[in-house]
């Protein structure tokens, strides 16, 4: 286990991506998808939005169990 080997200093860098995904706003996602949909079909953007929303939800739940 990493904590046993490296101590508590390895926890924050590991959890940072789970925290940072929470900071991605819906407006930023919509802006990104507008650009994406110029090059790819709309269903790609719809799938990406569902993926990011699910990722944010699961990350939030994971952080609640760790905090």
N, CA and C atoms as an extended XYZ file, in Angstrom:
201
Properties=species:S:1:pos:R:3:atomname:S:1:resname:S:1:resid:I:1 pbc="F F F"
N         0.840       -1.174        0.000 N   UNK     1
C         0.000        0.000        0.000 CA  UNK     1
C         0.891        1.245        0.000 C   UNK     1
N         0.490        2.249       -0.760 N   UNK     2
C         1.313        3.450       -0.919 CA  UNK     2
C         1.516        4.218        0.376 C   UNK     2
N         0.460        4.321        1.183 N   UNK     3
C         0.580        5.090        2.427 CA  UNK     3
C         1.589        4.439        3.361 C   UNK     3
N         1.576        3.128        3.412 N   UNK     4
C         2.530        2.417        4.258 CA  UNK     4
C         3.954        2.648        3.774 C   UNK     4
N         4.113        2.649        2.468 N   UNK     5
C         5.454        2.779        1.903 CA  UNK     5
C         5.970        4.219        1.914 C   UNK     5
N         5.083        5.193        1.537 N   UNK     6
C         5.530        6.578        1.376 CA  UNK     6
C         5.008        7.542        2.437 C   UNK     6
N         4.075        7.116        3.255 N   UNK     7
C         3.512        7.997        4.277 CA  UNK     7
C         2.337        8.802        3.743 C   UNK     7
N         1.811        9.659        4.574 N   UNK     8
C         0.608       10.429        4.237 CA  UNK     8
C         0.807       11.462        3.134 C   UNK     8
N         2.053       11.811        2.816 N   UNK     9
C         2.271       12.823        1.778 CA  UNK     9
C         1.824       12.352        0.394 C   UNK     9
N         1.614       11.064        0.198 N   UNK    10
C         1.168       10.571       -1.107 CA  UNK    10
C        -0.349       10.669       -1.275 C   UNK    10
N        -1.086       10.942       -0.209 N   UNK    11
C        -2.549       10.961       -0.295 CA  UNK    11
C        -3.049       12.155       -1.100 C   UNK    11
N        -2.560       13.364       -0.800 N   UNK    12
C        -3.061       14.557       -1.479 CA  UNK    12
C        -2.850       14.500       -2.994 C   UNK    12
N        -1.661       14.192       -3.508 N   UNK    13
C        -1.512       14.106       -4.964 CA  UNK    13
C        -2.429       13.050       -5.599 C   UNK    13
N        -2.685       11.978       -4.880 N   UNK    14
C        -3.576       10.943       -5.401 CA  UNK    14
C        -5.010       11.452       -5.488 C   UNK    14
N        -5.458       12.205       -4.490 N   UNK    15
C        -6.843       12.675       -4.447 CA  UNK    15
C        -7.080       13.950       -5.255 C   UNK    15
N        -6.029       14.669       -5.642 N   UNK    16
C        -6.184       15.924       -6.377 CA  UNK    16
C        -7.037       15.811       -7.642 C   UNK    16
N        -6.844       14.830       -8.505 N   UNK    17
C        -7.692       14.752       -9.696 CA  UNK    17
C        -9.179       14.599       -9.364 C   UNK    17
N        -9.486       13.891       -8.282 N   UNK    18
C       -10.879       13.726       -7.880 CA  UNK    18
C       -11.470       15.056       -7.424 C   UNK    18
N       -10.640       15.896       -6.821 N   UNK    19
C       -11.085       17.214       -6.380 CA  UNK    19
C       -11.179       18.172       -7.558 C   UNK    19
N       -10.189       18.158       -8.434 N   UNK    20
C       -10.148       19.109       -9.548 CA  UNK    20
C       -11.265       18.892      -10.548 C   UNK    20
N       -11.726       17.669      -10.728 N   UNK    21
C       -12.820       17.428      -11.678 CA  UNK    21
C       -14.101       18.107      -11.204 C   UNK    21
N       -14.223       18.330       -9.894 N   UNK    22
C       -15.394       19.016       -9.353 CA  UNK    22
C       -15.418       20.490       -9.761 C   UNK    22
N       -14.254       21.061      -10.063 N   UNK    23
C       -14.150       22.479      -10.412 CA  UNK    23
C       -14.482       22.772      -11.870 C   UNK    23
N       -14.663       21.757      -12.691 N   UNK    24
C       -14.994       21.970      -14.098 CA  UNK    24
C       -16.466       22.369      -14.175 C   UNK    24
N       -16.713       23.586      -14.634 N   UNK    25
C       -18.086       24.104      -14.658 CA  UNK    25
C       -18.861       23.569      -15.860 C   UNK    25
N       -20.171       23.599      -15.732 N   UNK    26
C       -21.037       23.167      -16.834 CA  UNK    26
C       -20.867       24.083      -18.045 C   UNK    26
N       -20.610       25.372      -17.801 N   UNK    27
C       -20.398       26.319      -18.896 CA  UNK    27
C       -19.136       25.964      -19.687 C   UNK    27
N       -18.082       25.585      -18.979 N   UNK    28
C       -16.845       25.187      -19.647 CA  UNK    28
C       -17.075       23.930      -20.489 C   UNK    28
N       -17.788       22.978      -19.933 N   UNK    29
C       -18.080       21.742      -20.663 CA  UNK    29
C       -18.894       22.057      -21.909 C   UNK    29
N       -19.931       22.900      -21.777 N   UNK    30
C       -20.758       23.257      -22.928 CA  UNK    30
C       -19.945       23.977      -23.997 C   UNK    30
N       -19.063       24.871      -23.580 N   UNK    31
C       -18.215       25.586      -24.532 CA  UNK    31
C       -17.293       24.622      -25.269 C   UNK    31
N       -16.698       23.711      -24.521 N   UNK    32
C       -15.822       22.707      -25.122 CA  UNK    32
C       -16.594       21.835      -26.112 C   UNK    32
N       -17.810       21.445      -25.724 N   UNK    33
C       -18.600       20.575      -26.594 CA  UNK    33
C       -19.063       21.292      -27.847 C   UNK    33
N       -19.328       22.592      -27.758 N   UNK    34
C       -19.687       23.342      -28.962 CA  UNK    34
C       -18.558       23.282      -29.979 C   UNK    34
N       -17.334       23.418      -29.507 N   UNK    35
C       -16.181       23.315      -30.399 CA  UNK    35
C       -16.015       21.891      -30.911 C   UNK    35
N       -16.157       20.920      -30.030 N   UNK    36
C       -16.005       19.516      -30.407 CA  UNK    36
C       -17.001       19.120      -31.493 C   UNK    36
N       -18.226       19.625      -31.377 N   UNK    37
C       -19.281       19.221      -32.314 CA  UNK    37
C       -19.135       19.862      -33.689 C   UNK    37
N       -18.203       20.810      -33.852 N   UNK    38
C       -17.892       21.300      -35.194 CA  UNK    38
C       -17.180       20.217      -35.999 C   UNK    38
N       -16.456       19.356      -35.317 N   UNK    39
C       -15.637       18.352      -35.984 CA  UNK    39
C       -16.215       16.943      -35.918 C   UNK    39
N       -17.031       16.674      -34.898 N   UNK    40
C       -17.560       15.327      -34.681 CA  UNK    40
C       -19.076       15.378      -34.575 C   UNK    40
N       -19.741       14.261      -34.800 N   UNK    41
C       -21.204       14.232      -34.684 CA  UNK    41
C       -21.660       14.586      -33.263 C   UNK    41
N       -22.897       15.074      -33.167 N   UNK    42
C       -23.443       15.509      -31.877 CA  UNK    42
C       -23.471       14.410      -30.832 C   UNK    42
N       -23.652       13.155      -31.253 N   UNK    43
C       -23.743       12.087      -30.254 CA  UNK    43
C       -22.425       11.931      -29.484 C   UNK    43
N       -21.300       12.307      -30.089 N   UNK    44
C       -20.017       12.268      -29.380 CA  UNK    44
C       -20.047       13.283      -28.230 C   UNK    44
N       -20.529       14.479      -28.516 N   UNK    45
C       -20.641       15.502      -27.479 CA  UNK    45
C       -21.607       15.104      -26.383 C   UNK    45
N       -22.739       14.504      -26.774 N   UNK    46
C       -23.718       14.052      -25.778 CA  UNK    46
C       -23.115       12.987      -24.872 C   UNK    46
N       -22.385       12.058      -25.460 N   UNK    47
C       -21.744       11.006      -24.671 CA  UNK    47
C       -20.693       11.603      -23.734 C   UNK    47
N       -19.892       12.531      -24.249 N   UNK    48
C       -18.850       13.159      -23.441 CA  UNK    48
C       -19.456       13.888      -22.243 C   UNK    48
N       -20.572       14.593      -22.468 N   UNK    49
C       -21.230       15.312      -21.377 CA  UNK    49
C       -21.742       14.336      -20.320 C   UNK    49
N       -22.325       13.236      -20.751 N   UNK    50
C       -22.773       12.211      -19.802 CA  UNK    50
C       -21.592       11.631      -19.030 C   UNK    50
N       -20.486       11.406      -19.725 N   UNK    51
C       -19.292       10.851      -19.093 CA  UNK    51
C       -18.739       11.794      -18.024 C   UNK    51
N       -18.597       13.080      -18.349 N   UNK    52
C       -18.053       14.049      -17.392 CA  UNK    52
C       -18.982       14.198      -16.193 C   UNK    52
N       -20.284       14.248      -16.435 N   UNK    53
C       -21.243       14.360      -15.333 CA  UNK    53
C       -21.154       13.150      -14.415 C   UNK    53
N       -21.078       11.966      -14.990 N   UNK    54
C       -20.952       10.743      -14.183 CA  UNK    54
C       -19.620       10.723      -13.440 C   UNK    54
N       -18.559       11.156      -14.100 N   UNK    55
C       -17.241       11.203      -13.465 CA  UNK    55
C       -17.237       12.157      -12.272 C   UNK    55
N       -17.876       13.311      -12.432 N   UNK    56
C       -17.961       14.258      -11.321 CA  UNK    56
C       -18.743       13.656      -10.155 C   UNK    56
N       -19.850       12.997      -10.450 N   UNK    57
C       -20.678       12.403       -9.400 CA  UNK    57
C       -19.929       11.297       -8.657 C   UNK    57
N       -19.290       10.413       -9.393 N   UNK    58
C       -18.556        9.303       -8.776 CA  UNK    58
C       -17.349        9.826       -7.992 C   UNK    58
N       -16.671       10.825       -8.521 N   UNK    59
C       -15.532       11.419       -7.811 CA  UNK    59
C       -15.979       12.061       -6.510 C   UNK    59
N       -17.114       12.747       -6.548 N   UNK    60
C       -17.647       13.372       -5.339 CA  UNK    60
C       -17.964       12.312       -4.285 C   UNK    60
N       -18.619       11.247       -4.700 N   UNK    61
C       -18.941       10.163       -3.762 CA  UNK    61
C       -17.666        9.528       -3.198 C   UNK    61
N       -16.671        9.340       -4.031 N   UNK    62
C       -15.407        8.759       -3.574 CA  UNK    62
C       -14.739        9.664       -2.537 C   UNK    62
N       -14.720       10.970       -2.817 N   UNK    63
C       -14.105       11.905       -1.875 CA  UNK    63
C       -14.850       11.933       -0.543 C   UNK    63
N       -16.161       11.757       -0.579 N   UNK    64
C       -16.937       11.726        0.671 CA  UNK    64
C       -16.534       10.535        1.528 C   UNK    64
N       -16.170        9.427        0.901 N   UNK    65
C       -15.760        8.254        1.678 CA  UNK    65
C       -14.346        8.422        2.233 C   UNK    65
N       -13.533        9.267        1.596 N   UNK    66
C       -12.147        9.462        2.030 CA  UNK    66
C       -11.989       10.633        2.992 C   UNK    66
N       -12.984       11.520        3.041 N   UNK    67
C       -12.831       12.719        3.849 CA  UNK    67
C       -13.543       12.610        5.116 C   UNK    67
